[in-house]
Amino acid sequence: MKSVLSIAALLLAPANAFAPTPVAFAPPSSSTRAAPGRHPRRSAFALGASKNRQKIASRTKWAEARGHGEDEDASSDAGRAPKLIIAGAPASGKGTQCELIKEKYGVVHLSTGDMLRAAVAAGTDVGKQAKDFMDSGKLVPDEVIIGVVKDRLDESDCAESGWLLDGFPRTPAQAEALADAGVSADCFIFLNVPDDVLVERVVGRRTDPETGKIYHMTFSPPEDEEVLARLEQRSDDTEEKVKVRLEQFHANVEAVKGSYTDISVEVDGTRKPDEVSATIMESIDAVFAA
């Protein structure tokens, strides 16, 4: 019984670039609107009970595999779930690592753009404020973005399963505002990749317009000559433009990292994805084993 209570305690206990960029908004289609009689916020955010049970079961299995529970005080960490932030420059590999973290820990993966669009579709108070700025083509101010993020993190799936903020906060002001709103993280993961490697990664990217699959002319070119012939390069995947994005990134990243010094983990992002993932997982596991 003590073991079960301790595992429950672990499960429930509290614990691209960094420059501001406009978020594109597409008005919700009829397929995304809540059905008559259904609450829009629940339609946009909340997971079904069965999915929540699956995530809790995943966290239970994760805790048991690490031996948590036998001699731990069940009352010491009540309500804890992973609260993670991952940061890195464009092409640092955040997308790949977010998927791996989500798969292993069952956390809710959150990006600012997705949260803003969902809040607008749900018709929340902060969503309505954000929509006014989006519709006028203006940047959504930090206070509105923080409100959207705070509301989303208060949703039941985030509270029960934990969350992973992808590339947010982007600026020192956002980091401070997030802290002022009472949002704290367990671990801040920073993927460190030199600029010359990032430029090579970005400039070599190509997209198949028919399938949407992304290739790299150096690291993963297509074997099919027909596919190779139709590949396209994004207009912002040029050396000049990526260097501008990196300048914006470096203008903010050190200050943002400074906001999370005590929980920061810097990972060499030049290694193979599975090696990067192993280091990240070890760091997260260490936080919850402490």
PDB file of C-alpha atoms in Angstrom:
ATOM      1  CA  MET A   1       0.000   0.000   0.000  1.00  0.00           C
ATOM      2  CA  LYS A   2       2.873   2.316   0.857  1.00  0.00           C
ATOM      3  CA  SER A   3       4.380   1.660  -2.564  1.00  0.00           C
ATOM      4  CA  VAL A   4       1.140   2.520  -4.327  1.00  0.00           C
ATOM      5  CA  LEU A   5       0.772   5.745  -2.352  1.00  0.00           C
ATOM      6  CA  SER A   6       4.352   6.736  -3.176  1.00  0.00           C
ATOM      7  CA  ILE A   7       3.860   6.127  -6.866  1.00  0.00           C
ATOM      8  CA  ALA A   8       0.685   8.194  -6.731  1.00  0.00           C
ATOM      9  CA  ALA A   9       2.645  10.944  -5.038  1.00  0.00           C
ATOM     10  CA  LEU A  10       5.198  11.005  -7.852  1.00  0.00           C
ATOM     11  CA  LEU A  11       2.449  11.187 -10.428  1.00  0.00           C
ATOM     12  CA  LEU A  12       0.502  13.964  -8.774  1.00  0.00           C
ATOM     13  CA  ALA A  13       3.091  16.095  -6.931  1.00  0.00           C
ATOM     14  CA  PRO A  14       3.623  19.887  -8.051  1.00  0.00           C
ATOM     15  CA  ALA A  15       6.829  20.596  -8.817  1.00  0.00           C
ATOM     16  CA  ASN A  16      12.000  29.130 -34.456  1.00  0.00           C
ATOM     17  CA  ALA A  17      14.031  31.308 -32.371  1.00  0.00           C
ATOM     18  CA  PHE A  18      13.811  33.267 -29.158  1.00  0.00           C
ATOM     19  CA  ALA A  19      12.835  36.530 -30.856  1.00  0.00           C
ATOM     20  CA  PRO A  20       9.105  37.370 -30.896  1.00  0.00           C
ATOM     21  CA  THR A  21       7.482  36.345 -34.139  1.00  0.00           C
ATOM     22  CA  PRO A  22       3.961  36.927 -35.404  1.00  0.00           C
ATOM     23  CA  VAL A  23       1.690  33.925 -35.223  1.00  0.00           C
ATOM     24  CA  ALA A  24      -0.310  33.149 -38.315  1.00  0.00           C
ATOM     25  CA  PHE A  25      -3.986  32.536 -37.662  1.00  0.00           C
ATOM     26  CA  ALA A  26      -6.494  30.763 -39.810  1.00  0.00           C
ATOM     27  CA  PRO A  27     -10.162  31.126 -38.774  1.00  0.00           C
ATOM     28  CA  PRO A  28     -11.490  27.815 -37.459  1.00  0.00           C
ATOM     29  CA  SER A  29     -13.341  25.778 -40.050  1.00  0.00           C
ATOM     30  CA  SER A  30     -16.704  24.218 -39.378  1.00  0.00           C
ATOM     31  CA  SER A  31     -14.951  20.954 -38.578  1.00  0.00           C
ATOM     32  CA  THR A  32     -13.122  22.536 -35.620  1.00  0.00           C
ATOM     33  CA  ARG A  33     -16.136  24.299 -34.100  1.00  0.00           C
ATOM     34  CA  ALA A  34     -17.717  22.704 -31.068  1.00  0.00           C
ATOM     35  CA  ALA A  35     -20.851  20.696 -31.773  1.00  0.00           C
ATOM     36  CA  PRO A  36     -24.164  22.075 -30.430  1.00  0.00           C
ATOM     37  CA  GLY A  37     -24.439  21.528 -26.704  1.00  0.00           C
ATOM     38  CA  ARG A  38     -20.732  20.940 -26.212  1.00  0.00           C
ATOM     39  CA  HIS A  39     -18.521  23.313 -24.262  1.00  0.00           C
ATOM     40  CA  PRO A  40     -15.967  24.875 -26.677  1.00  0.00           C
ATOM     41  CA  ARG A  41     -13.088  24.785 -24.190  1.00  0.00           C
ATOM     42  CA  ARG A  42     -13.619  21.081 -23.639  1.00  0.00           C
ATOM     43  CA  SER A  43     -13.760  20.518 -27.379  1.00  0.00           C
ATOM     44  CA  ALA A  44     -10.518  22.402 -27.929  1.00  0.00           C
ATOM     45  CA  PHE A  45      -8.460  21.229 -24.964  1.00  0.00           C
ATOM     46  CA  ALA A  46      -9.658  18.474 -22.633  1.00  0.00           C
ATOM     47  CA  LEU A  47      -8.819  14.853 -23.297  1.00  0.00           C
ATOM     48  CA  GLY A  48     -11.338  12.096 -22.783  1.00  0.00           C
ATOM     49  CA  ALA A  49     -11.309  10.164 -19.543  1.00  0.00           C
ATOM     50  CA  SER A  50      -9.878   7.096 -21.218  1.00  0.00           C
ATOM     51  CA  LYS A  51      -6.890   9.067 -22.565  1.00  0.00           C
ATOM     52  CA  ASN A  52      -6.242  10.554 -19.151  1.00  0.00           C
ATOM     53  CA  ARG A  53      -6.277   7.087 -17.628  1.00  0.00           C
ATOM     54  CA  GLN A  54      -3.817   5.904 -20.275  1.00  0.00           C
ATOM     55  CA  LYS A  55      -1.424   8.761 -19.480  1.00  0.00           C
ATOM     56  CA  ILE A  56      -1.677   8.139 -15.744  1.00  0.00           C
ATOM     57  CA  ALA A  57      -0.999   4.455 -16.359  1.00  0.00           C
ATOM     58  CA  SER A  58       2.037   5.444 -18.432  1.00  0.00           C
ATOM     59  CA  ARG A  59       3.361   7.605 -15.581  1.00  0.00           C
ATOM     60  CA  THR A  60       2.727   4.746 -13.113  1.00  0.00           C
ATOM     61  CA  LYS A  61       4.733   2.345 -15.251  1.00  0.00           C
ATOM     62  CA  TRP A  62       7.500   4.963 -15.619  1.00  0.00           C
ATOM     63  CA  ALA A  63       7.699   5.413 -11.840  1.00  0.00           C
ATOM     64  CA  GLU A  64       7.646   1.694 -11.081  1.00  0.00           C
ATOM     65  CA  ALA A  65      10.444   1.044 -13.591  1.00  0.00           C
ATOM     66  CA  ARG A  66      12.641   3.466 -11.664  1.00  0.00           C
ATOM     67  CA  GLY A  67      11.947   1.912  -8.264  1.00  0.00           C
ATOM     68  CA  HIS A  68      10.033   4.843  -6.846  1.00  0.00           C
ATOM     69  CA  GLY A  69       7.696   4.042  -4.023  1.00  0.00           C
ATOM     70  CA  GLU A  70       9.068   1.567  -1.513  1.00  0.00           C
ATOM     71  CA  ASP A  71      10.481   3.900   1.140  1.00  0.00           C
ATOM     72  CA  GLU A  72       9.282   7.293  -0.005  1.00  0.00           C
ATOM     73  CA  ASP A  73       6.976   9.563   1.932  1.00  0.00           C
ATOM     74  CA  ALA A  74       3.686   9.571   0.043  1.00  0.00           C
ATOM     75  CA  SER A  75       2.724  12.980   1.426  1.00  0.00           C
ATOM     76  CA  SER A  76       5.942  14.763   0.432  1.00  0.00           C
ATOM     77  CA  ASP A  77       5.358  15.293  -3.301  1.00  0.00           C
ATOM     78  CA  ALA A  78       1.590  15.093  -3.731  1.00  0.00           C
ATOM     79  CA  GLY A  79       0.371  16.351  -7.102  1.00  0.00           C
ATOM     80  CA  ARG A  80       3.617  16.156  -9.083  1.00  0.00           C
ATOM     81  CA  ALA A  81       3.773  15.716 -12.856  1.00  0.00           C
ATOM     82  CA  PRO A  82       6.635  16.610 -15.255  1.00  0.00           C
ATOM     83  CA  LYS A  83       6.854  20.316 -16.110  1.00  0.00           C
ATOM     84  CA  LEU A  84       9.412  20.778 -18.853  1.00  0.00           C
ATOM     85  CA  ILE A  85      10.704  23.516 -21.150  1.00  0.00           C
ATOM     86  CA  ILE A  86      12.833  22.810 -24.218  1.00  0.00           C
ATOM     87  CA  ALA A  87      14.720  25.516 -26.101  1.00  0.00           C
ATOM     88  CA  GLY A  88      17.086  25.730 -29.024  1.00  0.00           C
ATOM     89  CA  ALA A  89      17.799  27.606 -32.230  1.00  0.00           C
ATOM     90  CA  PRO A  90      16.086  26.887 -35.551  1.00  0.00           C
ATOM     91  CA  ALA A  91      17.184  23.428 -36.798  1.00  0.00           C
ATOM     92  CA  SER A  92      18.585  22.446 -33.394  1.00  0.00           C
ATOM     93  CA  GLY A  93      16.409  19.318 -33.349  1.00  0.00           C
ATOM     94  CA  LYS A  94      13.687  20.456 -30.945  1.00  0.00           C
ATOM     95  CA  GLY A  95      10.881  18.901 -32.960  1.00  0.00           C
ATOM     96  CA  THR A  96      12.442  15.452 -32.932  1.00  0.00           C
ATOM     97  CA  GLN A  97      13.243  15.578 -29.224  1.00  0.00           C
ATOM     98  CA  CYS A  98       9.776  16.856 -28.311  1.00  0.00           C
ATOM     99  CA  GLU A  99       8.210  13.824 -29.961  1.00  0.00           C
ATOM    100  CA  LEU A 100      10.543  11.464 -28.082  1.00  0.00           C
ATOM    101  CA  ILE A 101       9.912  13.167 -24.736  1.00  0.00           C
ATOM    102  CA  LYS A 102       6.161  13.102 -25.311  1.00  0.00           C
ATOM    103  CA  GLU A 103       6.277   9.413 -26.231  1.00  0.00           C
ATOM    104  CA  LYS A 104       8.261   8.397 -23.150  1.00  0.00           C
ATOM    105  CA  TYR A 105       6.700  10.508 -20.415  1.00  0.00           C
ATOM    106  CA  GLY A 106       3.167  11.044 -21.722  1.00  0.00           C
ATOM    107  CA  VAL A 107       3.371  14.819 -21.244  1.00  0.00           C
ATOM    108  CA  VAL A 108       1.312  17.303 -23.242  1.00  0.00           C
ATOM    109  CA  HIS A 109       3.444  18.931 -25.973  1.00  0.00           C
ATOM    110  CA  LEU A 110       2.620  22.633 -26.271  1.00  0.00           C
ATOM    111  CA  SER A 111       3.753  25.267 -28.759  1.00  0.00           C
ATOM    112  CA  THR A 112       2.749  28.912 -28.540  1.00  0.00           C
ATOM    113  CA  GLY A 113       1.138  28.977 -31.974  1.00  0.00           C
ATOM    114  CA  ASP A 114      -1.000  25.915 -31.275  1.00  0.00           C
ATOM    115  CA  MET A 115      -2.098  27.303 -27.906  1.00  0.00           C
ATOM    116  CA  LEU A 116      -3.051  30.674 -29.388  1.00  0.00           C
ATOM    117  CA  ARG A 117      -5.072  29.120 -32.204  1.00  0.00           C
ATOM    118  CA  ALA A 118      -6.824  26.746 -29.803  1.00  0.00           C
ATOM    119  CA  ALA A 119      -7.707  29.584 -27.417  1.00  0.00           C
ATOM    120  CA  VAL A 120      -9.158  31.587 -30.294  1.00  0.00           C
ATOM    121  CA  ALA A 121     -11.162  28.593 -31.532  1.00  0.00           C
ATOM    122  CA  ALA A 122     -12.462  27.958 -27.999  1.00  0.00           C
ATOM    123  CA  GLY A 123     -13.540  31.576 -27.608  1.00  0.00           C
ATOM    124  CA  THR A 124     -11.853  32.097 -24.244  1.00  0.00           C
ATOM    125  CA  ASP A 125     -11.410  35.621 -22.897  1.00  0.00           C
ATOM    126  CA  VAL A 126      -7.697  35.704 -23.694  1.00  0.00           C
ATOM    127  CA  GLY A 127      -8.408  33.937 -26.975  1.00  0.00           C
ATOM    128  CA  LYS A 128     -10.698  36.775 -28.012  1.00  0.00           C
ATOM    129  CA  GLN A 129      -8.011  39.289 -27.110  1.00  0.00           C
ATOM    130  CA  ALA A 130      -5.441  37.356 -29.134  1.00  0.00           C
ATOM    131  CA  LYS A 131      -7.789  37.159 -32.119  1.00  0.00           C
ATOM    132  CA  ASP A 132      -8.088  40.939 -32.251  1.00  0.00           C
ATOM    133  CA  PHE A 133      -4.313  41.267 -32.602  1.00  0.00           C
ATOM    134  CA  MET A 134      -4.022  38.382 -35.056  1.00  0.00           C
ATOM    135  CA  ASP A 135      -6.782  39.675 -37.299  1.00  0.00           C
ATOM    136  CA  SER A 136      -5.092  43.060 -37.488  1.00  0.00           C
ATOM    137  CA  GLY A 137      -1.734  41.472 -38.331  1.00  0.00           C
ATOM    138  CA  LYS A 138      -0.114  42.661 -35.103  1.00  0.00           C
ATOM    139  CA  LEU A 139       2.132  40.775 -32.693  1.00  0.00           C
ATOM    140  CA  VAL A 140       0.223  39.331 -29.769  1.00  0.00           C
ATOM    141  CA  PRO A 141       1.573  41.129 -26.651  1.00  0.00           C
ATOM    142  CA  ASP A 142       3.283  39.158 -23.908  1.00  0.00           C
ATOM    143  CA  GLU A 143       0.526  39.677 -21.356  1.00  0.00           C
ATOM    144  CA  VAL A 144      -2.009  38.040 -23.683  1.00  0.00           C
ATOM    145  CA  ILE A 145       0.341  35.184 -24.598  1.00  0.00           C
ATOM    146  CA  ILE A 146       1.063  34.528 -20.906  1.00  0.00           C
ATOM    147  CA  GLY A 147      -2.674  34.437 -20.235  1.00  0.00           C
ATOM    148  CA  VAL A 148      -3.167  31.884 -23.016  1.00  0.00           C
ATOM    149  CA  VAL A 149      -0.287  29.748 -21.745  1.00  0.00           C
ATOM    150  CA  LYS A 150      -1.446  29.928 -18.118  1.00  0.00           C
ATOM    151  CA  ASP A 151      -4.998  28.932 -19.051  1.00  0.00           C
ATOM    152  CA  ARG A 152      -3.733  26.002 -21.110  1.00  0.00           C
ATOM    153  CA  LEU A 153      -1.453  24.727 -18.359  1.00  0.00           C
ATOM    154  CA  ASP A 154      -4.410  24.789 -15.960  1.00  0.00           C
ATOM    155  CA  GLU A 155      -6.334  22.335 -18.164  1.00  0.00           C
ATOM    156  CA  SER A 156      -6.879  18.867 -16.705  1.00  0.00           C
ATOM    157  CA  ASP A 157      -4.625  17.005 -19.149  1.00  0.00           C
ATOM    158  CA  CYS A 158      -1.629  19.213 -18.296  1.00  0.00           C
ATOM    159  CA  ALA A 159      -2.354  19.040 -14.567  1.00  0.00           C
ATOM    160  CA  GLU A 160      -2.590  15.248 -14.601  1.00  0.00           C
ATOM    161  CA  SER A 161       0.030  14.272 -17.182  1.00  0.00           C
ATOM    162  CA  GLY A 162       2.472  17.180 -17.093  1.00  0.00           C
ATOM    163  CA  TRP A 163       3.545  19.458 -19.927  1.00  0.00           C
ATOM    164  CA  LEU A 164       6.368  20.289 -22.316  1.00  0.00           C
ATOM    165  CA  LEU A 165       6.648  23.923 -23.458  1.00  0.00           C
ATOM    166  CA  ASP A 166       8.317  24.000 -26.875  1.00  0.00           C
ATOM    167  CA  GLY A 167      10.412  27.117 -27.473  1.00  0.00           C
ATOM    168  CA  PHE A 168       8.657  29.253 -24.871  1.00  0.00           C
ATOM    169  CA  PRO A 169       9.484  31.588 -23.209  1.00  0.00           C
ATOM    170  CA  ARG A 170      11.410  33.244 -26.054  1.00  0.00           C
ATOM    171  CA  THR A 171      12.449  36.441 -24.266  1.00  0.00           C
ATOM    172  CA  PRO A 172      13.523  37.461 -20.745  1.00  0.00           C
ATOM    173  CA  ALA A 173      10.310  39.450 -20.366  1.00  0.00           C
ATOM    174  CA  GLN A 174       8.250  36.356 -21.161  1.00  0.00           C
ATOM    175  CA  ALA A 175      10.256  34.270 -18.689  1.00  0.00           C
ATOM    176  CA  GLU A 176       9.679  36.857 -15.957  1.00  0.00           C
ATOM    177  CA  ALA A 177       5.986  37.157 -16.771  1.00  0.00           C
ATOM    178  CA  LEU A 178       5.609  33.381 -16.712  1.00  0.00           C
ATOM    179  CA  ALA A 179       7.179  33.252 -13.251  1.00  0.00           C
ATOM    180  CA  ASP A 180       4.972  36.119 -12.055  1.00  0.00           C
ATOM    181  CA  ALA A 181       1.948  34.115 -13.224  1.00  0.00           C
ATOM    182  CA  GLY A 182       3.005  31.276 -10.933  1.00  0.00           C
ATOM    183  CA  VAL A 183       4.236  28.925 -13.656  1.00  0.00           C
ATOM    184  CA  SER A 184       7.408  27.037 -12.764  1.00  0.00           C
ATOM    185  CA  ALA A 185       9.216  24.156 -14.469  1.00  0.00           C
ATOM    186  CA  ASP A 186      11.147  21.135 -13.225  1.00  0.00           C
ATOM    187  CA  CYS A 187      13.706  21.116 -16.023  1.00  0.00           C
ATOM    188  CA  PHE A 188      14.870  23.566 -18.706  1.00  0.00           C
ATOM    189  CA  ILE A 189      16.482  21.692 -21.615  1.00  0.00           C
ATOM    190  CA  PHE A 190      18.695  23.650 -23.989  1.00  0.00           C
ATOM    191  CA  LEU A 191      19.917  22.097 -27.244  1.00  0.00           C
ATOM    192  CA  ASN A 192      23.299  23.639 -28.001  1.00  0.00           C
ATOM    193  CA  VAL A 193      24.318  23.586 -31.681  1.00  0.00           C
ATOM    194  CA  PRO A 194      27.002  25.857 -33.253  1.00  0.00           C
ATOM    195  CA  ASP A 195      25.788  28.384 -35.812  1.00  0.00           C
ATOM    196  CA  ASP A 196      27.749  26.881 -38.703  1.00  0.00           C
ATOM    197  CA  VAL A 197      26.071  23.517 -38.132  1.00  0.00           C
ATOM    198  CA  LEU A 198      22.648  25.169 -37.890  1.00  0.00           C
ATOM    199  CA  VAL A 199      23.206  27.049 -41.153  1.00  0.00           C
ATOM    200  CA  GLU A 200      24.208  23.828 -42.912  1.00  0.00           C
ATOM    201  CA  ARG A 201      21.134  22.040 -41.569  1.00  0.00           C
ATOM    202  CA  VAL A 202      18.757  24.780 -42.655  1.00  0.00           C
ATOM    203  CA  VAL A 203      20.238  25.590 -46.066  1.00  0.00           C
ATOM    204  CA  GLY A 204      20.271  21.929 -47.065  1.00  0.00           C
ATOM    205  CA  ARG A 205      16.608  21.287 -46.244  1.00  0.00           C
ATOM    206  CA  ARG A 206      14.195  20.503 -49.053  1.00  0.00           C
ATOM    207  CA  THR A 207      10.509  19.610 -49.060  1.00  0.00           C
ATOM    208  CA  ASP A 208       8.599  17.267 -51.349  1.00  0.00           C
ATOM    209  CA  PRO A 209       5.529  19.328 -52.334  1.00  0.00           C
ATOM    210  CA  GLU A 210       3.506  16.183 -53.031  1.00  0.00           C
ATOM    211  CA  THR A 211       4.090  14.344 -49.744  1.00  0.00           C
ATOM    212  CA  GLY A 212       5.284  17.110 -47.418  1.00  0.00           C
ATOM    213  CA  LYS A 213       8.283  14.974 -46.425  1.00  0.00           C
ATOM    214  CA  ILE A 214      11.444  16.914 -45.564  1.00  0.00           C
ATOM    215  CA  TYR A 215      14.826  15.806 -46.909  1.00  0.00           C
ATOM    216  CA  HIS A 216      18.351  17.133 -46.517  1.00  0.00           C
ATOM    217  CA  MET A 217      20.627  17.341 -49.521  1.00  0.00           C
ATOM    218  CA  THR A 218      23.666  16.286 -47.477  1.00  0.00           C
ATOM    219  CA  PHE A 219      22.365  14.088 -44.673  1.00  0.00           C
ATOM    220  CA  SER A 220      19.222  12.462 -46.070  1.00  0.00           C
ATOM    221  CA  PRO A 221      18.713  13.045 -49.811  1.00  0.00           C
ATOM    222  CA  PRO A 222      15.963  11.091 -51.591  1.00  0.00           C
ATOM    223  CA  GLU A 223      17.010   7.984 -53.484  1.00  0.00           C
ATOM    224  CA  ASP A 224      14.301   8.435 -56.102  1.00  0.00           C
ATOM    225  CA  GLU A 225      15.442  10.720 -58.943  1.00  0.00           C
ATOM    226  CA  GLU A 226      11.865  11.777 -59.646  1.00  0.00           C
ATOM    227  CA  VAL A 227      11.406  12.907 -56.037  1.00  0.00           C
ATOM    228  CA  LEU A 228      14.777  14.684 -56.136  1.00  0.00           C
ATOM    229  CA  ALA A 229      13.727  16.649 -59.216  1.00  0.00           C
ATOM    230  CA  ARG A 230      10.593  18.078 -57.596  1.00  0.00           C
ATOM    231  CA  LEU A 231      12.034  19.063 -54.215  1.00  0.00           C
ATOM    232  CA  GLU A 232      11.541  22.672 -53.144  1.00  0.00           C
ATOM    233  CA  GLN A 233      13.412  24.964 -50.768  1.00  0.00           C
ATOM    234  CA  ARG A 234      11.492  27.181 -48.376  1.00  0.00           C
ATOM    235  CA  SER A 235      11.955  30.869 -49.062  1.00  0.00           C
ATOM    236  CA  ASP A 236      13.338  31.481 -45.564  1.00  0.00           C
ATOM    237  CA  ASP A 237      15.759  28.535 -45.660  1.00  0.00           C
ATOM    238  CA  THR A 238      18.565  30.596 -47.168  1.00  0.00           C
ATOM    239  CA  GLU A 239      21.892  31.384 -45.519  1.00  0.00           C
ATOM    240  CA  GLU A 240      21.148  35.104 -45.311  1.00  0.00           C
ATOM    241  CA  LYS A 241      17.761  34.654 -43.662  1.00  0.00           C
ATOM    242  CA  VAL A 242      18.807  31.950 -41.239  1.00  0.00           C
ATOM    243  CA  LYS A 243      21.685  34.131 -40.042  1.00  0.00           C
ATOM    244  CA  VAL A 244      19.195  36.908 -39.276  1.00  0.00           C
ATOM    245  CA  ARG A 245      17.059  34.456 -37.299  1.00  0.00           C
ATOM    246  CA  LEU A 246      20.119  33.271 -35.402  1.00  0.00           C
ATOM    247  CA  GLU A 247      21.072  36.856 -34.515  1.00  0.00           C
ATOM    248  CA  GLN A 248      17.599  37.339 -33.043  1.00  0.00           C
ATOM    249  CA  PHE A 249      17.914  34.056 -31.202  1.00  0.00           C
ATOM    250  CA  HIS A 250      21.265  34.928 -29.636  1.00  0.00           C
ATOM    251  CA  ALA A 251      19.973  38.354 -28.591  1.00  0.00           C
ATOM    252  CA  ASN A 252      17.612  36.679 -26.119  1.00  0.00           C
ATOM    253  CA  VAL A 253      18.742  33.153 -25.363  1.00  0.00           C
ATOM    254  CA  GLU A 254      21.357  33.840 -22.682  1.00  0.00           C
ATOM    255  CA  ALA A 255      18.970  35.975 -20.650  1.00  0.00           C
ATOM    256  CA  VAL A 256      16.238  33.338 -20.932  1.00  0.00           C
ATOM    257  CA  LYS A 257      18.664  30.622 -19.846  1.00  0.00           C
ATOM    258  CA  GLY A 258      19.602  32.832 -16.912  1.00  0.00           C
ATOM    259  CA  SER A 259      16.032  32.657 -15.680  1.00  0.00           C
ATOM    260  CA  TYR A 260      16.337  28.878 -15.290  1.00  0.00           C
ATOM    261  CA  THR A 261      19.924  28.473 -14.046  1.00  0.00           C
ATOM    262  CA  ASP A 262      18.998  26.118 -11.201  1.00  0.00           C
ATOM    263  CA  ILE A 263      17.106  23.677 -13.427  1.00  0.00           C
ATOM    264  CA  SER A 264      18.970  24.115 -16.723  1.00  0.00           C
ATOM    265  CA  VAL A 265      20.426  21.181 -18.658  1.00  0.00           C
ATOM    266  CA  GLU A 266      22.579  21.956 -21.697  1.00  0.00           C
ATOM    267  CA  VAL A 267      22.752  19.161 -24.271  1.00  0.00           C
ATOM    268  CA  ASP A 268      25.127  18.814 -27.222  1.00  0.00           C
ATOM    269  CA  GLY A 269      22.702  18.891 -30.137  1.00  0.00           C
ATOM    270  CA  THR A 270      25.326  17.997 -32.752  1.00  0.00           C
ATOM    271  CA  ARG A 271      25.187  14.310 -31.854  1.00  0.00           C
ATOM    272  CA  LYS A 272      22.837  11.712 -33.318  1.00  0.00           C
ATOM    273  CA  PRO A 273      19.181  12.154 -32.275  1.00  0.00           C
ATOM    274  CA  ASP A 274      19.141   8.965 -30.187  1.00  0.00           C
ATOM    275  CA  GLU A 275      22.264  10.069 -28.309  1.00  0.00           C
ATOM    276  CA  VAL A 276      20.769  13.511 -27.664  1.00  0.00           C
ATOM    277  CA  SER A 277      17.569  11.842 -26.492  1.00  0.00           C
ATOM    278  CA  ALA A 278      19.437   9.551 -24.080  1.00  0.00           C
ATOM    279  CA  THR A 279      21.081  12.545 -22.395  1.00  0.00           C
ATOM    280  CA  ILE A 280      17.770  14.387 -22.124  1.00  0.00           C
ATOM    281  CA  MET A 281      15.992  11.360 -20.642  1.00  0.00           C
ATOM    282  CA  GLU A 282      18.761  10.824 -18.089  1.00  0.00           C
ATOM    283  CA  SER A 283      18.481  14.456 -17.019  1.00  0.00           C
ATOM    284  CA  ILE A 284      14.703  14.306 -16.630  1.00  0.00           C
ATOM    285  CA  ASP A 285      14.880  10.998 -14.749  1.00  0.00           C
ATOM    286  CA  ALA A 286      17.463  12.491 -12.397  1.00  0.00           C
ATOM    287  CA  VAL A 287      15.108  15.337 -11.505  1.00  0.00           C
ATOM    288  CA  PHE A 288      12.398  12.931 -10.399  1.00  0.00           C
ATOM    289  CA  ALA A 289      14.762  10.537  -8.677  1.00  0.00           C
ATOM    290  CA  ALA A 290      16.229  13.288  -6.510  1.00  0.00           C
TER     291      ALA A 290
END
